[in-house]
Short mmCIF file of C-alpha atoms in Angstrom, two decimals:
data_model
loop_
_atom_site.label_atom_id
_atom_site.label_comp_id
_atom_site.label_asym_id
_atom_site.label_seq_id
_atom_site.Cartn_x
_atom_site.Cartn_y
_atom_site.Cartn_z
CA MET A 1 119.93 179.16 26.81
CA PHE A 2 120.57 182.42 25.08
CA LYS A 3 123.40 184.35 24.49
CA ASP A 4 123.25 188.24 24.57
CA SER A 5 123.76 189.33 20.98
CA VAL A 6 126.43 192.77 20.48
CA ILE A 7 125.98 194.97 17.07
CA THR A 8 128.73 196.96 16.94
CA ALA A 9 128.59 200.60 15.59
CA LYS A 10 130.85 199.36 12.52
CA PHE A 11 128.14 196.49 12.30
CA LYS A 12 125.32 199.22 11.53
CA LYS A 13 127.70 201.19 9.52
CA ARG A 14 129.06 198.73 6.78
CA GLU A 15 124.71 197.67 7.25
CA LEU A 16 123.54 200.97 6.38
CA THR A 17 126.34 202.03 3.87
CA ILE A 18 124.95 198.83 2.04
CA ALA A 19 121.60 199.85 2.53
CA LEU A 20 122.12 202.99 1.04
CA VAL A 21 124.04 201.92 -1.95
CA CYS A 22 121.09 199.46 -2.55
CA PHE A 23 118.88 202.21 -2.57
CA GLY A 24 120.81 204.13 -4.78
CA LEU A 25 121.17 201.36 -7.09
CA ALA A 26 117.32 200.64 -7.83
CA PHE A 27 116.90 204.80 -8.05
CA ILE A 28 119.48 204.72 -10.97
CA VAL A 29 117.97 201.90 -12.44
CA ASN A 30 114.43 203.97 -12.28
CA VAL A 31 116.64 207.55 -13.55
CA CYS A 32 117.51 204.53 -16.70
CA CYS A 33 114.13 203.68 -17.44
CA VAL A 34 112.54 206.98 -17.55
CA ILE A 35 115.27 207.33 -20.49
CA ALA A 36 115.28 204.33 -21.89
CA TYR A 37 111.55 203.75 -22.14
CA SER A 38 110.83 208.00 -22.49
CA CYS A 39 108.90 208.54 -19.80
CA PRO A 40 108.35 211.70 -17.62
CA TRP A 41 110.57 212.76 -14.83
CA VAL A 42 108.17 212.66 -12.27
CA GLU A 43 107.97 208.93 -12.45
CA ILE A 44 111.22 209.47 -9.96
CA PHE A 45 108.91 210.21 -7.01
CA THR A 46 105.85 208.66 -8.63
CA GLN A 47 107.53 205.46 -8.88
CA ILE A 48 109.00 205.29 -5.67
CA GLY A 49 107.23 202.28 -4.37
CA PHE A 50 109.06 200.09 -7.00
CA VAL A 51 112.36 201.80 -5.82
CA ILE A 52 111.98 200.73 -2.19
CA VAL A 53 111.16 197.16 -3.74
CA PHE A 54 114.34 196.99 -5.90
CA ALA A 55 116.27 198.73 -3.20
CA LEU A 56 115.05 195.70 -0.82
CA ILE A 57 115.78 193.35 -3.56
CA PHE A 58 119.28 194.28 -3.82
CA TYR A 59 119.58 194.28 -0.03
CA ALA A 60 118.75 190.59 -0.15
CA LEU A 61 120.86 189.32 -2.82
CA CYS A 62 123.92 191.25 -1.22
CA ILE A 63 123.08 189.27 2.06
CA VAL A 64 122.61 185.87 0.30
CA ALA A 65 126.11 186.89 -1.71
CA ARG A 66 127.91 187.77 1.11
CA LEU A 67 126.96 184.41 3.19
CA LEU A 68 127.78 182.33 0.07
CA ALA A 69 131.30 183.86 0.20
CA LEU A 70 131.37 183.43 4.19
CA ALA A 71 130.56 179.63 3.82
CA VAL A 72 133.82 179.60 1.26
CA THR A 73 136.11 181.07 3.43
CA ARG A 74 135.22 179.06 6.12
CA LEU A 75 135.57 175.92 4.04
CA ILE A 76 138.54 177.17 2.50
CA ARG A 77 139.81 177.78 6.11
CA LYS A 78 138.58 174.30 7.16
CA CYS A 79 140.70 172.30 4.08
CA ARG A 80 143.73 174.40 4.90
CA GLY A 81 143.89 172.96 8.22
CA MET B 1 64.27 218.83 5.15
CA LYS B 2 63.82 215.26 4.31
CA ASP B 3 62.68 216.78 0.53
CA GLU B 4 65.96 218.79 0.66
CA LYS B 5 68.19 215.58 1.22
CA LEU B 6 66.15 213.77 -1.18
CA ILE B 7 66.99 216.34 -3.72
CA ASP B 8 70.47 216.41 -2.82
CA ARG B 9 71.20 212.40 -2.52
CA ARG B 10 68.95 211.36 -5.32
CA SER B 11 69.03 214.01 -8.01
CA PHE B 12 71.83 213.11 -10.22
CA LEU B 13 71.86 216.66 -11.29
CA SER B 14 73.43 217.72 -8.59
CA LYS B 15 76.11 215.35 -8.67
CA ILE B 16 76.28 216.31 -12.08
CA GLY B 17 76.48 220.40 -11.35
CA GLY B 18 79.05 218.88 -8.70
CA MET B 19 81.44 218.18 -11.45
CA GLY B 20 80.76 221.51 -13.50
CA LEU B 21 78.98 219.65 -15.72
CA ALA B 22 75.32 220.82 -15.03
CA GLY B 23 75.11 223.32 -18.29
CA ALA B 24 76.52 221.04 -20.63
CA ALA B 25 74.24 217.65 -19.39
CA LEU B 26 71.26 219.93 -19.95
CA SER B 27 71.87 221.52 -23.25
CA ALA B 28 72.63 217.60 -24.39
CA PHE B 29 69.13 216.02 -22.45
CA PRO B 30 67.39 218.79 -22.37
CA TRP B 31 64.36 217.03 -20.51
CA MET B 32 66.97 216.94 -17.66
CA GLU B 33 65.77 219.76 -16.39
CA SER B 34 62.13 218.52 -15.65
CA CYS B 35 63.79 216.33 -12.87
CA SER B 36 66.53 219.31 -11.47
CA PRO B 37 67.10 220.19 -7.92
CA ASP B 38 65.26 223.59 -8.61
CA ARG B 39 62.49 222.27 -10.20
CA ASN B 40 61.68 219.86 -7.38
CA ARG B 41 61.81 223.27 -5.02
CA GLU B 42 59.18 224.65 -7.11
CA THR B 43 57.14 221.91 -7.13
CA SER B 44 57.48 220.65 -3.74
CA ARG B 45 54.86 222.25 -2.10
CA GLU B 46 52.05 220.49 -4.90
CA LYS B 47 50.72 216.92 -4.95
CA VAL B 48 49.53 215.47 -8.38
CA ARG B 49 47.14 213.06 -7.35
CA LEU B 50 47.53 209.51 -9.41
CA GLY B 51 45.67 206.38 -10.67
CA ILE B 52 47.82 203.23 -11.42
CA ILE B 53 46.19 200.82 -14.10
CA GLY B 54 47.99 197.93 -14.06
CA PRO B 55 49.59 197.62 -10.16
CA GLY B 56 51.52 194.20 -11.16
CA SER B 57 55.46 193.82 -10.77
CA ARG B 58 56.53 196.93 -12.97
CA GLY B 59 53.56 199.28 -11.55
CA GLN B 60 54.69 198.27 -7.83
CA TYR B 61 58.34 199.01 -8.76
CA LEU B 62 57.33 202.18 -10.00
CA MET B 63 55.03 202.85 -7.04
CA SER B 64 58.01 202.33 -4.58
CA PHE B 65 59.51 205.37 -5.84
CA LEU B 66 56.19 207.13 -5.82
CA LYS B 67 55.79 206.61 -2.70
CA GLU B 68 59.08 208.28 -1.57
CA ILE B 69 58.19 211.06 -3.93
CA PRO B 70 57.13 213.97 -2.00
CA GLN B 71 54.89 215.32 -5.69
CA ALA B 72 53.19 212.26 -5.49
CA GLU B 73 50.05 210.67 -4.21
CA VAL B 74 48.28 207.66 -5.45
CA VAL B 75 44.21 207.57 -5.00
CA ALA B 76 43.66 205.13 -7.49
CA LEU B 77 44.20 201.88 -8.57
CA CYS B 78 42.84 199.57 -11.40
CA ASP B 79 43.54 195.71 -12.06
CA ILE B 80 41.75 193.05 -13.76
CA TYR B 81 43.92 190.65 -12.11
CA GLU B 82 42.84 190.59 -8.20
CA PRO B 83 46.20 189.78 -6.06
CA ASN B 84 47.53 192.70 -8.05
CA LEU B 85 45.09 194.84 -6.89
CA ASN B 86 45.25 193.77 -3.18
CA LEU B 87 49.13 194.31 -3.20
CA GLY B 88 48.46 197.52 -4.87
CA SER B 89 46.23 198.17 -1.54
CA GLU B 90 48.92 197.05 0.76
CA MET B 91 51.11 199.70 -0.64
CA PHE B 92 48.44 202.58 -0.79
CA PRO B 93 45.51 201.38 1.17
CA LYS B 94 43.62 204.29 0.71
CA ALA B 95 43.43 204.44 -2.61
CA GLU B 96 40.39 203.56 -4.52
CA ARG B 97 39.82 200.18 -6.20
CA TYR B 98 38.84 199.91 -9.75
CA THR B 99 38.31 196.74 -12.24
CA ASP B 100 37.55 198.56 -15.25
CA TYR B 101 40.23 201.65 -16.44
CA ARG B 102 37.32 203.24 -17.89
CA ARG B 103 35.86 203.80 -14.58
CA LEU B 104 38.98 205.34 -13.13
CA LEU B 105 39.32 207.89 -15.74
CA GLU B 106 36.40 209.36 -15.13
CA ASN B 107 37.11 210.08 -11.56
CA PRO B 108 37.69 213.85 -11.37
CA GLU B 109 40.17 213.33 -8.71
CA VAL B 110 42.83 211.50 -10.90
CA GLU B 111 44.80 213.99 -12.28
CA ALA B 112 47.59 211.27 -13.92
CA VAL B 113 47.27 207.81 -14.54
CA PHE B 114 50.46 205.26 -14.79
CA VAL B 115 49.56 202.20 -17.71
CA THR B 116 51.67 199.62 -16.21
CA THR B 117 49.50 196.55 -18.37
CA PRO B 118 50.81 194.55 -21.21
CA LEU B 119 51.85 195.81 -24.39
CA ASP B 120 48.85 195.73 -26.41
CA ARG B 121 46.65 197.69 -23.99
CA HIS B 122 48.51 200.68 -24.13
CA PHE B 123 47.56 202.50 -27.04
CA ARG B 124 44.16 201.83 -26.16
CA MET B 125 44.26 203.37 -22.55
CA VAL B 126 46.38 205.86 -23.12
CA MET B 127 44.17 207.24 -25.75
CA ASP B 128 41.47 207.03 -23.57
CA ALA B 129 43.74 208.45 -20.75
CA LEU B 130 44.38 211.60 -22.84
CA ASP B 131 41.14 212.00 -23.98
CA ALA B 132 39.78 212.34 -20.64
CA GLY B 133 42.13 215.10 -19.58
CA LYS B 134 44.48 213.07 -17.54
CA ASN B 135 48.73 213.35 -17.79
CA VAL B 136 50.17 209.82 -18.83
CA TYR B 137 52.81 207.55 -18.22
CA CYS B 138 52.65 204.56 -20.05
CA GLU B 139 55.48 201.70 -19.64
CA LYS B 140 57.49 201.12 -22.74
CA ALA B 141 56.87 199.69 -25.15
CA MET B 142 54.83 202.70 -26.44
CA ALA B 143 52.29 200.40 -28.51
CA TYR B 144 51.84 197.41 -30.38
CA THR B 145 52.63 198.50 -33.33
CA ILE B 146 54.28 201.70 -35.12
CA ASP B 147 50.76 203.16 -36.34
CA GLN B 148 49.41 203.35 -32.63
CA CYS B 149 52.93 205.11 -31.32
CA LYS B 150 52.29 207.76 -34.24
CA GLN B 151 48.72 208.18 -33.24
CA MET B 152 49.66 208.27 -29.68
CA TYR B 153 51.75 210.79 -30.66
CA MET B 154 50.00 212.71 -32.49
CA LYS B 155 47.40 212.75 -29.72
CA ARG B 156 49.29 214.48 -27.37
CA LYS B 157 50.20 217.40 -29.72
CA GLU B 158 45.88 217.91 -29.87
CA THR B 159 45.35 217.35 -26.47
CA GLY B 160 48.77 219.29 -24.97
CA ARG B 161 48.87 216.89 -21.89
CA ILE B 162 51.75 215.36 -20.19
CA LEU B 163 52.70 212.13 -21.50
CA PHE B 164 56.11 209.96 -20.83
CA ILE B 165 56.95 206.51 -21.91
CA GLY B 166 58.95 204.50 -19.56
CA GLN B 167 62.60 204.64 -20.91
CA GLN B 168 64.33 205.06 -17.84
CA ARG B 169 67.84 204.95 -19.38
CA LEU B 170 67.13 208.52 -20.34
CA PHE B 171 67.28 209.83 -16.95
CA ASP B 172 69.82 208.00 -16.27
CA PRO B 173 73.24 209.94 -15.01
CA LYS B 174 75.72 207.70 -16.32
CA TYR B 175 74.34 206.82 -19.87
CA HIS B 176 74.37 211.21 -20.00
CA LYS B 177 77.93 211.23 -18.49
CA ALA B 178 79.57 208.73 -21.15
CA MET B 179 77.05 210.02 -23.89
CA GLU B 180 78.45 214.03 -23.52
CA GLY B 181 81.83 212.18 -24.27
CA VAL B 182 80.84 210.75 -27.13
CA VAL B 183 78.60 213.75 -28.64
CA ARG B 184 81.37 215.85 -28.44
CA GLY B 185 83.23 213.66 -30.31
CA ASP B 186 85.89 213.06 -27.51
CA TYR B 187 86.83 208.96 -28.56
CA GLY B 188 86.36 209.80 -32.30
CA PRO B 189 84.03 208.97 -34.70
CA VAL B 190 81.12 206.48 -33.55
CA VAL B 191 81.79 202.76 -35.56
CA ASN B 192 79.28 200.26 -33.94
CA VAL B 193 76.97 200.23 -31.62
CA ARG B 194 76.18 196.56 -29.78
CA ASN B 195 73.41 196.27 -27.57
CA TYR B 196 72.81 192.42 -26.06
CA TRP B 197 70.90 190.82 -23.32
CA PHE B 198 71.14 187.22 -23.03
CA ARG B 199 69.18 185.14 -20.30
CA ASN B 200 69.31 182.33 -18.83
CA GLY B 201 65.39 181.42 -18.11
CA ASP B 202 62.14 180.51 -19.81
CA TRP B 203 60.81 183.89 -18.75
CA ARG B 204 57.79 182.57 -17.62
CA ARG B 205 55.84 183.44 -13.95
CA PRO B 206 53.99 180.77 -11.69
CA VAL B 207 50.00 180.66 -12.75
CA PRO B 208 47.40 179.91 -10.04
CA SER B 209 45.36 178.07 -12.73
CA PRO B 210 46.00 177.15 -15.96
CA GLU B 211 42.65 180.34 -17.26
CA TYR B 212 45.29 182.53 -15.94
CA GLU B 213 48.19 181.58 -18.11
CA ARG B 214 48.24 184.11 -20.96
CA LEU B 215 47.03 186.73 -18.97
CA ILE B 216 50.11 185.79 -16.52
CA ASN B 217 52.41 185.35 -18.93
CA TRP B 218 51.39 187.76 -21.32
CA ARG B 219 55.26 188.63 -22.66
CA LEU B 220 55.30 184.91 -24.20
CA TYR B 221 51.94 185.32 -26.77
CA ARG B 222 51.94 187.77 -30.29
CA GLU B 223 48.85 188.82 -29.11
CA TYR B 224 49.89 191.07 -26.34
CA SER B 225 53.73 191.50 -26.69
CA ARG B 226 56.36 191.33 -29.41
CA GLY B 227 58.60 189.07 -27.11
CA LEU B 228 62.23 190.13 -26.68
CA MET B 229 62.04 192.85 -28.93
CA THR B 230 59.85 195.57 -27.29
CA GLU B 231 60.51 194.64 -23.26
CA LEU B 232 64.66 194.38 -23.75
CA ALA B 233 65.29 196.31 -27.24
CA CYS B 234 63.29 198.78 -26.50
CA HIS B 235 65.44 200.09 -23.72
CA GLN B 236 68.72 199.73 -26.03
CA LEU B 237 68.04 201.10 -29.31
CA GLN B 238 68.13 204.45 -28.14
CA ASN B 239 71.69 204.01 -27.49
CA GLY B 240 72.49 204.47 -31.11
CA THR B 241 70.32 207.13 -32.34
CA LEU B 242 71.50 209.25 -29.04
CA ALA B 243 75.68 208.71 -30.13
CA THR B 244 75.27 208.71 -33.64
CA GLY B 245 72.91 211.77 -33.53
CA MET B 246 70.75 209.74 -36.28
CA LEU B 247 68.07 207.62 -36.77
CA PRO B 248 69.15 204.06 -38.45
CA GLU B 249 67.29 203.74 -42.20
CA LYS B 250 67.10 200.12 -42.03
CA VAL B 251 66.88 197.12 -40.34
CA MET B 252 67.45 193.07 -40.54
CA GLY B 253 67.79 189.94 -38.63
CA SER B 254 66.56 186.58 -37.66
CA GLY B 255 64.15 185.66 -34.99
CA ASN B 256 63.43 182.11 -33.96
CA ILE B 257 62.09 180.38 -30.82
CA ILE B 258 65.51 177.43 -30.60
CA TYR B 259 65.10 176.32 -26.96
CA TRP B 260 61.94 177.47 -25.08
CA LYS B 261 59.43 175.32 -27.15
CA ASP B 262 56.54 175.06 -24.70
CA GLY B 263 53.84 177.03 -26.50
CA ARG B 264 55.21 180.36 -26.76
CA GLU B 265 54.82 182.22 -29.53
CA VAL B 266 57.14 185.12 -29.57
CA PHE B 267 61.60 184.48 -30.29
CA ASP B 268 63.75 183.44 -27.49
CA SER B 269 66.54 184.20 -30.01
CA VAL B 270 66.71 187.04 -32.22
CA CYS B 271 69.78 189.09 -33.79
CA ALA B 272 69.01 192.55 -35.65
CA ILE B 273 71.26 194.88 -37.25
CA TYR B 274 70.18 198.22 -38.07
CA THR B 275 72.02 200.41 -40.19
CA PHE B 276 72.41 204.63 -40.18
CA PRO B 277 72.97 206.79 -43.41
CA ASN B 278 76.75 206.85 -42.88
CA GLY B 279 77.00 202.77 -42.59
CA VAL B 280 77.19 202.21 -39.06
CA ASN B 281 75.92 199.21 -37.80
CA MET B 282 74.04 199.13 -34.27
CA THR B 283 73.28 195.11 -33.38
CA PHE B 284 70.69 193.74 -30.80
CA GLU B 285 71.40 190.34 -30.29
CA SER B 286 69.09 188.18 -27.37
CA VAL B 287 69.07 184.55 -26.44
CA ILE B 288 67.39 183.77 -23.08
CA SER B 289 68.92 179.96 -22.92
CA ASN B 290 72.45 181.37 -22.12
CA ALA B 291 73.26 184.24 -19.74
CA HIS B 292 77.26 183.81 -19.82
CA PHE B 293 77.42 187.92 -21.54
CA GLY B 294 74.83 189.50 -19.73
CA MET B 295 73.60 192.86 -20.40
CA GLY B 296 75.88 194.70 -21.97
CA GLU B 297 75.55 198.39 -24.35
CA GLN B 298 78.53 199.58 -26.06
CA ILE B 299 79.61 202.46 -27.91
CA LEU B 300 82.45 201.97 -30.26
CA CYS B 301 84.47 204.98 -31.05
CA LYS B 302 87.85 205.05 -33.41
CA ASP B 303 89.68 205.77 -30.85
CA ALA B 304 87.77 204.17 -27.45
CA MET B 305 84.86 201.47 -26.23
CA ILE B 306 82.24 202.68 -23.97
CA ASP B 307 80.47 200.65 -21.98
CA LEU B 308 77.76 202.20 -21.29
CA PRO B 309 75.63 200.35 -17.88
CA GLY B 310 79.35 198.86 -16.48
CA SER B 311 80.37 202.88 -17.03
CA ARG B 312 83.66 202.79 -18.35
CA ILE B 313 86.04 203.54 -20.90
CA TYR B 314 88.47 201.52 -22.50
CA ARG B 315 90.71 203.55 -24.57
CA GLU B 316 92.31 201.90 -27.74
CA THR B 317 95.95 202.68 -26.66
CA PRO B 318 95.92 202.43 -22.93
CA PRO B 319 97.80 205.06 -21.54
CA ALA B 320 101.50 203.84 -21.18
CA LYS B 321 102.84 202.30 -17.98
CA SER B 322 105.21 203.56 -16.18
CA GLY B 323 109.43 203.13 -16.86
CA ILE B 324 110.22 200.49 -14.45
CA GLU B 325 106.91 198.76 -14.46
CA GLN B 326 108.24 198.34 -18.23
CA LEU B 327 111.35 197.03 -16.78
CA ILE B 328 109.24 194.57 -14.80
CA GLY B 329 107.45 193.46 -17.83
CA GLU B 330 110.43 192.87 -20.18
CA ILE B 331 112.46 190.94 -17.39
CA GLU B 332 109.36 188.75 -16.34
CA GLN B 333 108.44 188.09 -20.88
CA GLY B 334 112.38 187.05 -20.66
CA LEU B 335 111.90 184.88 -17.81
CA PHE B 336 108.81 182.91 -18.27
CA SER B 337 107.38 183.25 -22.37
CA ASN B 338 108.08 180.57 -24.30
CA SER B 339 111.32 180.40 -26.59
CA VAL B 340 110.12 181.10 -30.15
CA PHE B 341 112.17 178.46 -33.18
CA ALA B 342 109.98 179.89 -35.67
CA GLY B 343 108.22 182.89 -36.42
CA THR B 344 104.55 182.11 -35.95
CA SER B 345 102.24 182.40 -39.39
CA TRP B 346 98.82 183.26 -37.20
CA ASN B 347 98.37 185.35 -33.94
CA PRO B 348 95.46 185.28 -31.63
CA GLU B 349 93.41 188.56 -31.72
CA ASN B 350 92.09 188.20 -27.97
CA ALA B 351 89.65 191.09 -26.62
CA SER B 352 91.61 193.72 -24.79
CA SER B 353 92.62 192.96 -21.76
CA ASP B 354 92.78 196.89 -20.31
CA LYS B 355 90.59 197.29 -17.33
CA GLY B 356 89.19 200.60 -18.34
CA ILE B 357 88.43 204.11 -16.61
CA SER B 358 85.23 204.59 -14.74
CA ILE B 359 83.26 207.12 -16.30
CA MET B 360 80.84 207.75 -13.07
CA PRO B 361 81.82 206.14 -9.49
CA GLU B 362 79.35 207.62 -7.95
CA ALA B 363 76.40 207.04 -9.75
CA ASP B 364 73.47 204.93 -8.47
CA GLY B 365 70.41 203.92 -9.58
CA ASP B 366 68.62 203.63 -12.95
CA GLY B 367 67.06 206.83 -13.72
CA THR B 368 64.01 205.35 -12.84
CA ARG B 369 63.22 207.38 -9.65
CA GLU B 370 64.61 210.44 -11.63
CA ILE B 371 61.90 210.06 -14.60
CA VAL B 372 59.37 208.85 -12.39
CA GLN B 373 60.03 212.36 -10.64
CA ALA B 374 60.44 214.53 -13.63
CA PHE B 375 56.59 213.15 -14.80
CA CYS B 376 55.19 214.33 -11.19
CA ASN B 377 56.74 217.80 -11.55
CA SER B 378 55.94 218.07 -15.18
CA CYS B 379 51.96 217.00 -14.08
CA ILE B 380 52.31 220.05 -11.70
CA THR B 381 53.37 222.67 -14.17
CA GLY B 382 52.22 221.74 -17.11
CA LYS B 383 55.05 221.70 -19.33
CA MET B 384 55.85 218.52 -21.40
CA PRO B 385 60.12 218.22 -20.92
CA PRO B 386 61.69 219.05 -24.68
CA ARG B 387 62.01 215.94 -26.66
CA ILE B 388 61.68 213.10 -24.05
CA LEU B 389 58.90 212.23 -26.52
CA GLU B 390 60.17 211.84 -29.71
CA GLU B 391 63.82 210.03 -28.07
CA ALA B 392 60.99 207.48 -26.55
CA TYR B 393 58.81 207.53 -30.03
CA TYR B 394 61.74 206.01 -31.93
CA GLY B 395 63.15 203.82 -29.39
CA SER B 396 59.50 202.22 -29.94
CA VAL B 397 59.64 202.68 -33.47
CA LEU B 398 62.56 200.96 -33.98
CA CYS B 399 62.13 197.87 -31.75
CA LEU B 400 58.93 197.49 -33.66
CA LEU B 401 60.35 197.89 -37.31
CA GLY B 402 63.07 195.07 -35.79
CA ASP B 403 60.37 192.50 -34.83
CA GLU B 404 58.77 193.59 -38.12
CA ALA B 405 61.98 192.49 -39.75
CA LEU B 406 62.72 189.28 -37.98
CA LEU B 407 58.77 188.19 -38.63
CA GLN B 408 59.35 189.10 -42.03
CA GLY B 409 62.52 188.10 -42.43
CA LYS B 410 63.23 191.06 -44.59
CA THR B 411 65.02 194.47 -44.45
CA LEU B 412 63.04 196.72 -43.63
CA TYR B 413 63.11 200.60 -44.28
CA LEU B 414 62.28 203.59 -41.57
CA GLU B 415 59.23 204.63 -43.62
CA ASP B 416 59.16 208.55 -44.31
CA LYS B 417 55.80 208.93 -42.44
CA TYR B 418 57.14 207.98 -39.34
CA ARG B 419 59.57 210.05 -38.27
CA ILE B 420 58.58 213.58 -36.51
#
């Protein structure tokens, strides 16, 4: 009834990379906010909770974008024959 | 051991002391020394024998503290209303019972008395008690007229006895902590003081038969009471004098019976404005037919608003949010605010939605335990705490002057002869 799923090392590496990139982006957003709103630099550490939430949002957006891309690719392949 | 625990847990000075502020508190509020842990220890082996004149609802409330204070021993009770006398006896079964306070004062065993009777009786009872050589704790307001207050003050000086007036806020640690900041000027100059007390009820107590109406519901009749001004304003008006360090020079206002037209003679709606010499106003407002706003005491300074009973400070410019929170706020505003096609000519100036900062989250009680403890300690040591009577005197004088202004519909000035 259920099939075994295999998570390959390549898959894990790719997802981890994407997650790290998302975290990096969120971190940069926080740094930009500190500069733009003239806030104390200590917020880089104190606002880490917000950074993690932002990173999760970016990662979720990435998943949605990749799913959309996959759907479009499959549709095109199907149309071609 | 039990006494030690009592002191540690309940004495607010120990809490303030823990915050390194005991010295500052004692200099700003010198009467607090009379209930300090040191003073409690000093008096812990002695007892003051007390008589309670009027063990009604307020009397019983005070007696509930006396039961727990090791230095207190209630030996006599007096009331002309037997059910109250019986309730008092239930709390202190060994106490001797009287129906005439003068007989109680003749009892040499009684060293000090609590006067918790209707307002109009305070003057005679306190004067007689001081003449009889007793120390006295009298409930607020001090007396029915300003002249009587002055006479009581002079009588205390003449006899050298202890006289406390039940202004428990003077012993409330929350108020001290907030007032210290105000007096130091931490929040800028005081620009306004707001006091209000809103209730929704007729202020009546059930009476067993009509002949007891005036005896039990004495607060509603001019013969015995000055109504909302002496029962409620009296607690709050000292906020202005403590915050500004001055006495108001004049008061005006309006008082009416607007809703509870049930034969009462005192106002059920009052609004009084006191003005200090520097022009700062202090208001007292009370209505007992709408409780929406409840009770409030607010010191408005240039840079902050201090909510005394809520023990919170609301800065005029709250601390800025973090950068990332500001970004979220801007995104939120961009997504959900209405599009503006033309600039508005008027914006509602709504109250600040700032949640404020807690001044003293660990504080409990309202100062009653401390003032009762301080009274017992003072009776034992024979030392009248500095300034305590003067603060209470002016609290009573101001509420009485306010009621007079409401009655006459005129602006009344605080006469020099009433300054002490």
